[in-house]
Coordinates of C-alpha atoms and ligand atoms in Angstrom, one line a residue:
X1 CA -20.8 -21.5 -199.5
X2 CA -20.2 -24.7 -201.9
X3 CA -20.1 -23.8 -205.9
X4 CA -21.1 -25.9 -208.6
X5 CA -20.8 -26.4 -212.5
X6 CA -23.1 -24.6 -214.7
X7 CA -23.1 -28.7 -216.4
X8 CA -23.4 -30.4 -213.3
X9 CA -25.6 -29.4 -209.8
X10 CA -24.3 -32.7 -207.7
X11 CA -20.6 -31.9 -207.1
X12 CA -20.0 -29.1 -205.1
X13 CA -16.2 -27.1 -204.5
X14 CA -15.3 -24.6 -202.1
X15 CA -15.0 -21.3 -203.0
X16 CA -10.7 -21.7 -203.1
X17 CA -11.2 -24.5 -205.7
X18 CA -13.7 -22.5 -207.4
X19 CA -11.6 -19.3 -207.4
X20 CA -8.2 -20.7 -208.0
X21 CA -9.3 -23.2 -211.0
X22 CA -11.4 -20.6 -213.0
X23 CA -13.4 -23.1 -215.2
X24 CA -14.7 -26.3 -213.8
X25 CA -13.4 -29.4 -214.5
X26 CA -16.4 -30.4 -217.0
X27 CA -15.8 -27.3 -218.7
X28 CA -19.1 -25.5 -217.1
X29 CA -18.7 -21.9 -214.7
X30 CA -18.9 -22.3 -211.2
X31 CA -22.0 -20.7 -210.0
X32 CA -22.7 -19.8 -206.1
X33 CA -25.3 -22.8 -204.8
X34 CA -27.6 -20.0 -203.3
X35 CA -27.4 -16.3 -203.9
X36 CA -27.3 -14.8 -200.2
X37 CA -29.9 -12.3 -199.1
X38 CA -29.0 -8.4 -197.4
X39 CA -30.2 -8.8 -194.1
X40 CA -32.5 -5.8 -193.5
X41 CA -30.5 -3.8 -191.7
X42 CA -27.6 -3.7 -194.1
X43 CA -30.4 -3.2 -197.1
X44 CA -31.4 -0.1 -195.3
X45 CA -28.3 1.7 -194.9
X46 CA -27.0 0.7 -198.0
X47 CA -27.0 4.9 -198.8
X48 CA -25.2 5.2 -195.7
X49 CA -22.5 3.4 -196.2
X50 CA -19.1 3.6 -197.4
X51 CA -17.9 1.5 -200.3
X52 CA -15.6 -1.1 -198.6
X53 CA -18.0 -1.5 -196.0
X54 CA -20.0 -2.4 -198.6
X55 CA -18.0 -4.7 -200.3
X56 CA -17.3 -6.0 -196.9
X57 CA -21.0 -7.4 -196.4
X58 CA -21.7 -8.1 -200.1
X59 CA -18.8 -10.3 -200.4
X60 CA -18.8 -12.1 -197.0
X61 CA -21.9 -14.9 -197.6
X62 CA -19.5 -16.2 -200.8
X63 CA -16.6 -16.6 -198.6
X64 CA -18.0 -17.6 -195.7
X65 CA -15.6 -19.8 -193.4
X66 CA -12.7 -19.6 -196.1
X67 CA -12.1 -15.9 -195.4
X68 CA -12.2 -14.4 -191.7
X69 CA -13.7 -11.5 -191.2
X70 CA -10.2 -9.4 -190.5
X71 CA -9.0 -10.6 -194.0
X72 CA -11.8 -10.2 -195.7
X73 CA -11.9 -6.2 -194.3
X74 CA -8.0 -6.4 -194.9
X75 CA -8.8 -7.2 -198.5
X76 CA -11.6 -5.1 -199.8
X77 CA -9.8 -1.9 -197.9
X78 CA -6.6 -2.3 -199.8
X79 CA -8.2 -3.2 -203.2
X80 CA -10.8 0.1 -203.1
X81 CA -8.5 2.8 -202.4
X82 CA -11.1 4.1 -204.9
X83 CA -14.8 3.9 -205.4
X84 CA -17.5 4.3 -208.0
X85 CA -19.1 8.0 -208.2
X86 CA -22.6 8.4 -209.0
X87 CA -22.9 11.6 -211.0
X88 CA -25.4 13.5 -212.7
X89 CA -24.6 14.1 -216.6
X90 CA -27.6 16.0 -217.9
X91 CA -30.7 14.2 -217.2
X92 CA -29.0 11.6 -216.9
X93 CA -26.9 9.4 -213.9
X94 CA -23.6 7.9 -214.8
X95 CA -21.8 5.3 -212.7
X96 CA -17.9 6.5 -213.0
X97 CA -16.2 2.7 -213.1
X98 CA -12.9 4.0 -213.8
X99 CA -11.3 5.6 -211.1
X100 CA -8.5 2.6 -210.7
X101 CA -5.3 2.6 -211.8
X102 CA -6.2 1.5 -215.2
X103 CA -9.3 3.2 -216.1
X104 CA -11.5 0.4 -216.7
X105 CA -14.1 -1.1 -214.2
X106 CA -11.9 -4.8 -214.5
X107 CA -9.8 -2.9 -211.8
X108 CA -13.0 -4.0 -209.2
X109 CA -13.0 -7.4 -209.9
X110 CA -8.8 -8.3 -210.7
X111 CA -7.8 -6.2 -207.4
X112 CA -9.9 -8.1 -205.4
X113 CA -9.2 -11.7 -207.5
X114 CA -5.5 -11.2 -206.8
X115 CA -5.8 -10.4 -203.2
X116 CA -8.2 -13.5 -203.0
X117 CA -5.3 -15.8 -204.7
X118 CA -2.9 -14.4 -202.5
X119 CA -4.8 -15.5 -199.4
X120 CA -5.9 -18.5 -200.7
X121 CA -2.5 -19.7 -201.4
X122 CA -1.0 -18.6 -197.8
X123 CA 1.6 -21.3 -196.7
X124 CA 2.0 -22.6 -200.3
X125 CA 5.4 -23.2 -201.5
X126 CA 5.1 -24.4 -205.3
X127 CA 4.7 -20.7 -207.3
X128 CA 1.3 -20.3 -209.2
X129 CA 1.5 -18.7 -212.8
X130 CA -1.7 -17.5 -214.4
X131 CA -1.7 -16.8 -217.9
X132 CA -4.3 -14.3 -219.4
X133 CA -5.0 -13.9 -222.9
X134 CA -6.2 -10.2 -223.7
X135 CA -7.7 -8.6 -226.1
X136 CA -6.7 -5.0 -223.9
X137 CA -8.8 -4.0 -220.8
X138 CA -8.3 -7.5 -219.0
X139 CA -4.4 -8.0 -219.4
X140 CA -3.6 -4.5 -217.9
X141 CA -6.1 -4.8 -215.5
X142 CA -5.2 -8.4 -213.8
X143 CA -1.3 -7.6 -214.2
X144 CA -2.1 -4.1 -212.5
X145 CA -3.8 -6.4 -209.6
X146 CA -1.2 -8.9 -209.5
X147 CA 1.9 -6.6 -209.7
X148 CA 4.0 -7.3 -206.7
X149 CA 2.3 -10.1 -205.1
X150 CA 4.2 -12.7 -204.1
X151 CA 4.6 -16.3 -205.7
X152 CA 2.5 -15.5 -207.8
X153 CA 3.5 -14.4 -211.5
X154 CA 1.7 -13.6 -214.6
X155 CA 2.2 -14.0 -217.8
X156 CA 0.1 -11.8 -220.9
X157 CA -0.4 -12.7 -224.4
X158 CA -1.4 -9.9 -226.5
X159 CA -2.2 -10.0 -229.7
X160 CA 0.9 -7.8 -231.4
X161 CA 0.0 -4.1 -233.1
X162 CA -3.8 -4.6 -232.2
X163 CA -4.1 -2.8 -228.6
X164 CA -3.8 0.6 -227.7
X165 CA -0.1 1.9 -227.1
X166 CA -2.0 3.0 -223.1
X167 CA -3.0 -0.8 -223.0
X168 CA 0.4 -2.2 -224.3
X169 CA 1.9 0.3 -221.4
X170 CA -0.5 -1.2 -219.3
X171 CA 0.6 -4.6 -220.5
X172 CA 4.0 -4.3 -220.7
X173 CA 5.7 -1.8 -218.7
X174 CA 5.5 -2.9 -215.6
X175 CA 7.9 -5.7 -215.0
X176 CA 8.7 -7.9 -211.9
X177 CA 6.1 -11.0 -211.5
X178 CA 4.6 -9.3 -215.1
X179 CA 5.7 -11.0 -218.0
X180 CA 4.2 -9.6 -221.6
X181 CA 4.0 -11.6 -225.0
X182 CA 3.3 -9.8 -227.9
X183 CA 1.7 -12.9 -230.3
X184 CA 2.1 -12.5 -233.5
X185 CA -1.6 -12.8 -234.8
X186 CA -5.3 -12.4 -233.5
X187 CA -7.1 -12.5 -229.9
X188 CA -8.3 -15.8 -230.5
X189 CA -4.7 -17.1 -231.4
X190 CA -4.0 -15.9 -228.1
X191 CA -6.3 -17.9 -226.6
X192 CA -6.2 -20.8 -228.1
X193 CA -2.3 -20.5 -226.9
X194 CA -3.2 -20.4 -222.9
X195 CA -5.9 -22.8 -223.2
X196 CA -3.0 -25.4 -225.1
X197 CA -0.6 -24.4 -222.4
X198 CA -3.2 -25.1 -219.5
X199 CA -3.9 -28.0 -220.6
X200 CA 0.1 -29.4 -221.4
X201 CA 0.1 -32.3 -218.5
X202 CA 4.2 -32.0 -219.0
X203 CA 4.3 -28.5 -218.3
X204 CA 1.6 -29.0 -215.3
X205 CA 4.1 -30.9 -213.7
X206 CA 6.7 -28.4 -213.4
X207 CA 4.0 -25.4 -212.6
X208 CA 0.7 -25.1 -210.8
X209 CA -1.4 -23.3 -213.4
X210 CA -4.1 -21.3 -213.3
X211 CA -5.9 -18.6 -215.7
X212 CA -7.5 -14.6 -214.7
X213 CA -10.3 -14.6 -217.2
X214 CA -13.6 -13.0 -217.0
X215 CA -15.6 -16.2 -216.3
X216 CA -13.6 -16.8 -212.7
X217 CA -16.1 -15.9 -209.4
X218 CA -13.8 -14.0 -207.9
X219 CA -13.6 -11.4 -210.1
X220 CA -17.5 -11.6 -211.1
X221 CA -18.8 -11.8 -207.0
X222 CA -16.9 -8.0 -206.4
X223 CA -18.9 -6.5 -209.2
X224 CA -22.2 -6.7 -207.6
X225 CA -20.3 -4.0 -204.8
X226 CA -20.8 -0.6 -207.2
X227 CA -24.4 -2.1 -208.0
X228 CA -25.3 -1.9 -204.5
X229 CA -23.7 1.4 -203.7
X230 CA -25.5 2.9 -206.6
X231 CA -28.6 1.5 -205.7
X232 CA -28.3 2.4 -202.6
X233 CA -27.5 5.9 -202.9
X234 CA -29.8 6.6 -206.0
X235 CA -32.7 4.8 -203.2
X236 CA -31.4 7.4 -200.6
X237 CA -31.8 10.4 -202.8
X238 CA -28.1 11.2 -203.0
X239 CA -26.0 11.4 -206.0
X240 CA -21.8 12.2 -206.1
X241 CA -20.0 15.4 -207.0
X242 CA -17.4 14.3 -209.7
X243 CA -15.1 12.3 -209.0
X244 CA -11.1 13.4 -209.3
X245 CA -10.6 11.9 -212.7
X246 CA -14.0 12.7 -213.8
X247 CA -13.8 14.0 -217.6
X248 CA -15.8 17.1 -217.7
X249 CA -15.2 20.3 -219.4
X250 CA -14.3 22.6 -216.5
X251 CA -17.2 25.0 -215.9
X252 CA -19.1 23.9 -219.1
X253 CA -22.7 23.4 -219.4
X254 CA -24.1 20.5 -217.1
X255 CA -27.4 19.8 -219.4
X256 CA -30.4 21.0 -219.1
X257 CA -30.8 19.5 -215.6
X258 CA -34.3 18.1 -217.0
X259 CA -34.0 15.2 -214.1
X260 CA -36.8 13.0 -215.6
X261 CA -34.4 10.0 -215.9
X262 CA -32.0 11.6 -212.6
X263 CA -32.4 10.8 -208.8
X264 CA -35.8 10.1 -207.0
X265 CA -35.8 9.1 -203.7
X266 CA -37.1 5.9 -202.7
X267 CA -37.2 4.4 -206.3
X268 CA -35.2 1.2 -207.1
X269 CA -32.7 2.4 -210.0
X270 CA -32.7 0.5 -213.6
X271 CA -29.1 0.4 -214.9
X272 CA -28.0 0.3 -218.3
X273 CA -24.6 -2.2 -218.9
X274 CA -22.5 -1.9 -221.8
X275 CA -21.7 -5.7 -222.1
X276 CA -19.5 -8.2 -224.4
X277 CA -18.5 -10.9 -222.0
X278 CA -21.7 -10.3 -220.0
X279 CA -19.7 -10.8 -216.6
X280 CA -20.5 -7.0 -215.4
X281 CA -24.5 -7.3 -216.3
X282 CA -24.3 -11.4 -214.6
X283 CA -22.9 -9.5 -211.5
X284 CA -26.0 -6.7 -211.6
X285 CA -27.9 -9.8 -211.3
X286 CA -26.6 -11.3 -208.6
X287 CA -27.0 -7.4 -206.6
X288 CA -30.8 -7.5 -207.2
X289 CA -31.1 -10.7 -206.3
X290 CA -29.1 -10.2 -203.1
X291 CA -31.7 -7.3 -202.3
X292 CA -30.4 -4.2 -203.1
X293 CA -33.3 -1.7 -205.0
X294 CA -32.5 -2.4 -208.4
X295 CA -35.1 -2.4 -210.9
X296 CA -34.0 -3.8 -213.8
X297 CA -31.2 -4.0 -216.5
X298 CA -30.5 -2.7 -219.9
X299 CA -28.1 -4.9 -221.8
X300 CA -26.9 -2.5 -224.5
X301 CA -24.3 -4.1 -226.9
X302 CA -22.8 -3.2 -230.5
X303 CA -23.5 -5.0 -233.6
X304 CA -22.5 -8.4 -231.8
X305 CA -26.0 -8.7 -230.4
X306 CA -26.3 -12.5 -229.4
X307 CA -27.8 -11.7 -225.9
X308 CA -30.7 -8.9 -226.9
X309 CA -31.5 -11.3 -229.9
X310 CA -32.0 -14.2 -227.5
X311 CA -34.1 -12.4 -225.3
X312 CA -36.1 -11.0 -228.3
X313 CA -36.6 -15.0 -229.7
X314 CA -35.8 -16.9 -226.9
X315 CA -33.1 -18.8 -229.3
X316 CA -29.6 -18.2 -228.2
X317 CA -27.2 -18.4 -231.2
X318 CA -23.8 -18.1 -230.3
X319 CA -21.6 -16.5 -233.4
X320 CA -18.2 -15.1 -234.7
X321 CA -17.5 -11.8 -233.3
X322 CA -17.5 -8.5 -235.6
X323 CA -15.1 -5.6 -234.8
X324 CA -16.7 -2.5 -233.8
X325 CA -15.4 0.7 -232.3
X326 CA -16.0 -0.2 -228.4
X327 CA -14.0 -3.4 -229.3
X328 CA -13.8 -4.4 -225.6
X329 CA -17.5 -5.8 -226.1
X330 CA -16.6 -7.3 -229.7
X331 CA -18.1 -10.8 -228.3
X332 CA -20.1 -13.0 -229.9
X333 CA -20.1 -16.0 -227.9
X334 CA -20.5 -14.3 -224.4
X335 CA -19.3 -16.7 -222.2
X336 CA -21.7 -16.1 -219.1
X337 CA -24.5 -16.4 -220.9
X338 CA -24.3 -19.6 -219.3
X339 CA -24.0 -18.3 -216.1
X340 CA -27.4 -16.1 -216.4
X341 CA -29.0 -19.0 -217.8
X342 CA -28.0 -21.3 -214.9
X343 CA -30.2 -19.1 -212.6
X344 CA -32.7 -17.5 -214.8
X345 CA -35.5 -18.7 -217.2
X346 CA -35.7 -16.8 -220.4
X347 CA -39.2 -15.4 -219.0
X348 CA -37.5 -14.3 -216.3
X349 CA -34.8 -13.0 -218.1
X350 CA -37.1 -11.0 -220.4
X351 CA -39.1 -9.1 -217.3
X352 CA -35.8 -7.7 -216.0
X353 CA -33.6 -7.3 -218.8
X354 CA -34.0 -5.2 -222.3
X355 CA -31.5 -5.5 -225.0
X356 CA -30.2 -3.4 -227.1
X357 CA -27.7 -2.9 -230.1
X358 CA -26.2 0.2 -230.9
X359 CA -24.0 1.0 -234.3
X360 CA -20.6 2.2 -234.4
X361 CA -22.1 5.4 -236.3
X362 CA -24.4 5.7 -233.4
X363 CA -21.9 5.8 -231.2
X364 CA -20.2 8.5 -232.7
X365 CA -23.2 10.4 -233.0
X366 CA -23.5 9.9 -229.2
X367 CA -20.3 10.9 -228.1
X368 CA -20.3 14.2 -230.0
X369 CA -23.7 14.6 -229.0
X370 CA -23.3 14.3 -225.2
X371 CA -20.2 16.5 -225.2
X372 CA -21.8 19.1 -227.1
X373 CA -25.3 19.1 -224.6
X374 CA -23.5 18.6 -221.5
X375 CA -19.7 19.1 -221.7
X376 CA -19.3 15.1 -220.9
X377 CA -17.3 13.1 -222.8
X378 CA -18.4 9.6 -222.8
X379 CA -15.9 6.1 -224.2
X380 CA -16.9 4.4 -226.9
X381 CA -18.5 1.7 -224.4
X382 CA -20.2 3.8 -222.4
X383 CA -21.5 5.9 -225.4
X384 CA -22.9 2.8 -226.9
X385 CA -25.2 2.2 -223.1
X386 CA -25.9 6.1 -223.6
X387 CA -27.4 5.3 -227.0
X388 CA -29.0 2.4 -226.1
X389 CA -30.9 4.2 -222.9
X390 CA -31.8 7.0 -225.4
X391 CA -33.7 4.4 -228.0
X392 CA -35.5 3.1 -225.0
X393 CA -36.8 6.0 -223.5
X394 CA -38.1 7.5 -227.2
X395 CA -40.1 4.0 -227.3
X396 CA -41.5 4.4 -224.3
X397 CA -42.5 8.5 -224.9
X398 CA -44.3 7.1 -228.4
X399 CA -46.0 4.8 -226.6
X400 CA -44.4 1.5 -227.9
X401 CA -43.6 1.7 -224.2
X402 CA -45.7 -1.1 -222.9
X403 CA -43.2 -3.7 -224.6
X404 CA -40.7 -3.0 -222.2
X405 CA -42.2 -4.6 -219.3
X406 CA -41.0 -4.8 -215.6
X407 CA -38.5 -2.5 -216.8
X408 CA -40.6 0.5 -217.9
X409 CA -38.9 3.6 -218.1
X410 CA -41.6 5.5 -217.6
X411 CA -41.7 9.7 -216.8
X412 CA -40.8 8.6 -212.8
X413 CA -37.8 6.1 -213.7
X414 CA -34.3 6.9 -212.2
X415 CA -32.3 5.1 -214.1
X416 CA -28.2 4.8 -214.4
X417 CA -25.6 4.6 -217.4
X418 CA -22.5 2.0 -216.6
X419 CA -19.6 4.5 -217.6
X420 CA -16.7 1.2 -218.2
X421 CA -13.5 3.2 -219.5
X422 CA -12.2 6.6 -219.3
X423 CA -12.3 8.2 -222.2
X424 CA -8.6 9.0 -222.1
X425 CA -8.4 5.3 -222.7
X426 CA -9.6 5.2 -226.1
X427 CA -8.5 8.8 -226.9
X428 CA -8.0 7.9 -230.7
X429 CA -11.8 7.4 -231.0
X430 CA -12.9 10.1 -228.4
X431 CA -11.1 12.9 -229.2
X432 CA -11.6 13.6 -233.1
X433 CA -15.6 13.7 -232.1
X434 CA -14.7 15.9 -229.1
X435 CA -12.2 17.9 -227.5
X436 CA -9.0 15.9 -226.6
X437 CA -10.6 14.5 -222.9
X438 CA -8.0 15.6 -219.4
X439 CA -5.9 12.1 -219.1
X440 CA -6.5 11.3 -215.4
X441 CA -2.9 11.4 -213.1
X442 CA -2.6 7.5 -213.4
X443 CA -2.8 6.9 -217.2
X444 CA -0.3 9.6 -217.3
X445 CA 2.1 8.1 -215.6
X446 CA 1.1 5.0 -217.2
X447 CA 2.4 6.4 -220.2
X448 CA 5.6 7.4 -219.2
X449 CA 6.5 3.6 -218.8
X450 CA 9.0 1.2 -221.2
X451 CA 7.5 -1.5 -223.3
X452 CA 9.2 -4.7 -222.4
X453 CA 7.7 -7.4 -224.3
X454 CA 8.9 -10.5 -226.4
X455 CA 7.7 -11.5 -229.1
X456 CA 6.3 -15.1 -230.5
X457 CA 5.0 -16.2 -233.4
X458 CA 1.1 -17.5 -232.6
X459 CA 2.4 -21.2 -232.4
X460 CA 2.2 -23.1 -229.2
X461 CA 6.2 -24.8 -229.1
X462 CA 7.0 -21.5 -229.4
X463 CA 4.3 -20.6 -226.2
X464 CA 5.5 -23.8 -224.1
X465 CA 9.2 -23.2 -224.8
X466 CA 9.0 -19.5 -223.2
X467 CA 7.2 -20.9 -220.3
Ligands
LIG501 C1 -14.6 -5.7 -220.6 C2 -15.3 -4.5 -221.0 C3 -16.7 -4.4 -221.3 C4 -17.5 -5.6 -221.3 O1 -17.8 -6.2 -220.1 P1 -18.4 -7.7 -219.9 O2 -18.4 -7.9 -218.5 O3 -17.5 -8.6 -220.7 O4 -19.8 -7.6 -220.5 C5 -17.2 -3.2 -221.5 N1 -16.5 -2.0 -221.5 C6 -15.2 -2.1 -221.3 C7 -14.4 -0.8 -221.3 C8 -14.5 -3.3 -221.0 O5 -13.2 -3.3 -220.7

């Protein structure tokens, strides 16, 4: 499989080059040439089938001739000692993305990234260090991925005093090939520091380079795997009993089991994606494109709602981002819009994806809402996708329903929230509208670890003299 620039369809890279240089060299993403089809065999037992085997086939046509087989099965069986539970929450399904170690669903996509680099880079000698700017999920999740593997190391920027004491554990604690930086000032100072550093020609002499964020394919081509799985299961008539980590109130009320919206076999399943960055919705994309029975897409967002605004005019208008409770999705120049542009038309956009923008007061409302109905307690991300399924379906019961397209949720329509965090992770929201929600074993002992971080001032001399 060859992969080419979002800017430029003539020059084509492997999928190493792709993978291990994140952005291409004209600035544009790297895109797959072709998106691969299911064969009909695999389509068909998609509900059969276990998660890495599924990630197995679904990941195989990108890597195709770069990655044997026996690595490849190596790879996704060591990255998914977990998988992605399909539960029922009332009338509603929930995909669980946060049984990894961190609690976020950027565990699928950094586990595999990392074991990808690590393959990729078999026989080199010069040692690769990727730096990652965060503004909290990504940094723990890629230095979670990358912890231990070897020469490779990682360096974080955070932006000091504005993540989660979890995330700076995360972060932080874990030492080794980790290194943390606590910058004094914002996200975007941050930023601005790795892209200075990445593009320092002295310092590129010394080190091979290379960055972790959001936009690279190998962490986006893994999260079509739970969109599959889902699909496939929801298509088969099965659903999961709750997962280990699952945050339920033991014994409390499980809804009113209304199923309207719950599992109906044979019916392709529309899912609903909390998004910021717009990586996790790109790669639902690329899963009903490859096949599997999805139906559609809701893009649910907060207030920054650049994406359900452009598919409501047709006008995209990137701007500057506002902060918001579910502050992992405080984007406001989503950076692969460009990939969903670079295979879809806005018409086809519109027939398979609604937006939707959610408030940070209806997000409260939601969380307390869907604790109190069905003893569930919901992160501030997913709660905004909860809220954002819930406007849709009261359209669509007062008959404003025939806006919405190819992706009617009509009376008959299964259709399944993205659950992105834990709840635990974002306890200081959750828990005043709740009950405080059971901290899953891993974020426990995430907790129990030592900050070690330095700290620089959000100027890059001070950046390049650390490195
Ligand atoms: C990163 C993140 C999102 C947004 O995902 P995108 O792929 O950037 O759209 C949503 N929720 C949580 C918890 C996240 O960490």
């Amino acid at each position: 499989m060859r992969y080419f620039s979002t800017r430029n369809k003539d020059a084509g890279v492997s999928f190493a080059t792709a993978a291990l240089s994140g952005l291409a060299p004209d600035g544009g993403l790297f895109v797959p040439e072709e998106i691969p089809l299911y064969s009909g065999a695999i389509k068909n037992s998609l509900g059969r089938m276990g998660f890495c085997d599924i990630a197995f086939e679904t990941i195989k046509p990108f890597v195709k001739s770069e990655i044997p087989e026996a690595a490849l099965e190596d790879m996704v069986h060591s990255a998914y000692p977990f998988s992605a539970p399909l539960v029922s929450v009332g009338d509603r399904l929930v995909l669980e993305l946060f049984h990894g170690p961190t609690a976020a669903f950027k565990d699928f996509g950094a586990r595999f990234m990392a074991r990808a680099f690590s393959y990729l880079r078999r026989g080199e000698d010069k040692p690769l260090k990727i730096l990652v700017a965060t503004s909290g999920d990504t940094g723990g999740a890629v230095a979670d991925g990358f912890f231990g593997v070897e020469g490779i190391s990682v360096t974080v920027l955070y932006p000091r005093g504005r993540v989660s004491p979890l995330q700076e554990r995360q972060i932080a604690g874990l030492g080794g090939n980790i290194s943390a930086l606590a910058v004094e000032g914002s996200f975007d100072d941050c930023q601005r520091l790795v892209k200075a550093a990445l593009g320092d020609e002295n310092l590129r002499k010394r080190l091979t380079l290379s960055s972790a964020n959001s936009i690279n394919v190998s962490r986006l081509i893994p999260q079509a795997v739970y969109y599959a799985a889902a699909a496939g299961k929801a298509f088969a008539g099965k659903t999961d009993p709750d997962g280990e980590a699952t945050p339920r109130v033991k014994g409390g009320s499980q809804g009113n089991g209304a199923t309207d919206y719950g599992i109906r076999t044979g019916q392709a399943l529309t899912f609903c994606v909390p998004s910021g960055n717009f990586g996790n919705l790109t790669a639902g994309l690329y899963a009903m494109k490859m096949g599997a029975p999805i139906r559609g897409f809701i893009a649910a967002t907060n207030v920054n709602k650049t994406v359900p605004d452009y598919l409501e005019s047709g006008n995209y208008e990137a701007r500057l981002s506002q902060a918001t409770i579910s502050n992992a999705m405080d984007v406001g120049a989503p950076s692969n819009f460009e990939r969903m542009a670079a295979h879809f038309s806005w018409d086809e956009m519109k027939r398979i994806i609604r937006g939707v923008s959610v408030s940070d007061g209806e997000t409260q409302e939601t969380i307390k809402a869907v604790y109190r109905d069905c003893g569930y307690f919901l992160d501030p991300h997913s709660a905004v996708g909860w809220n954002a399924a819930d406007k849709l379906i009261k359209q669509s019961l007062t008959g404003k329903g025939a806006a919405l397209g190819a992706v009617a949720l009509g009376a008959v329509a299964p259709l399944a929230i993205l659950s992105t965090a834990h709840p635990a992770k974002f306890a200081e929201t959750v828990e005043p509208l709740t009950a405080p929600p059971p901290v899953p074993p891993s974020l426990a002992r995430t907790m129990e670890r030592k900050v070690e971080s330095r700290t620089i001032p959000a100027d890059v001399s001070a950046f390049l003299e650390v490195l």
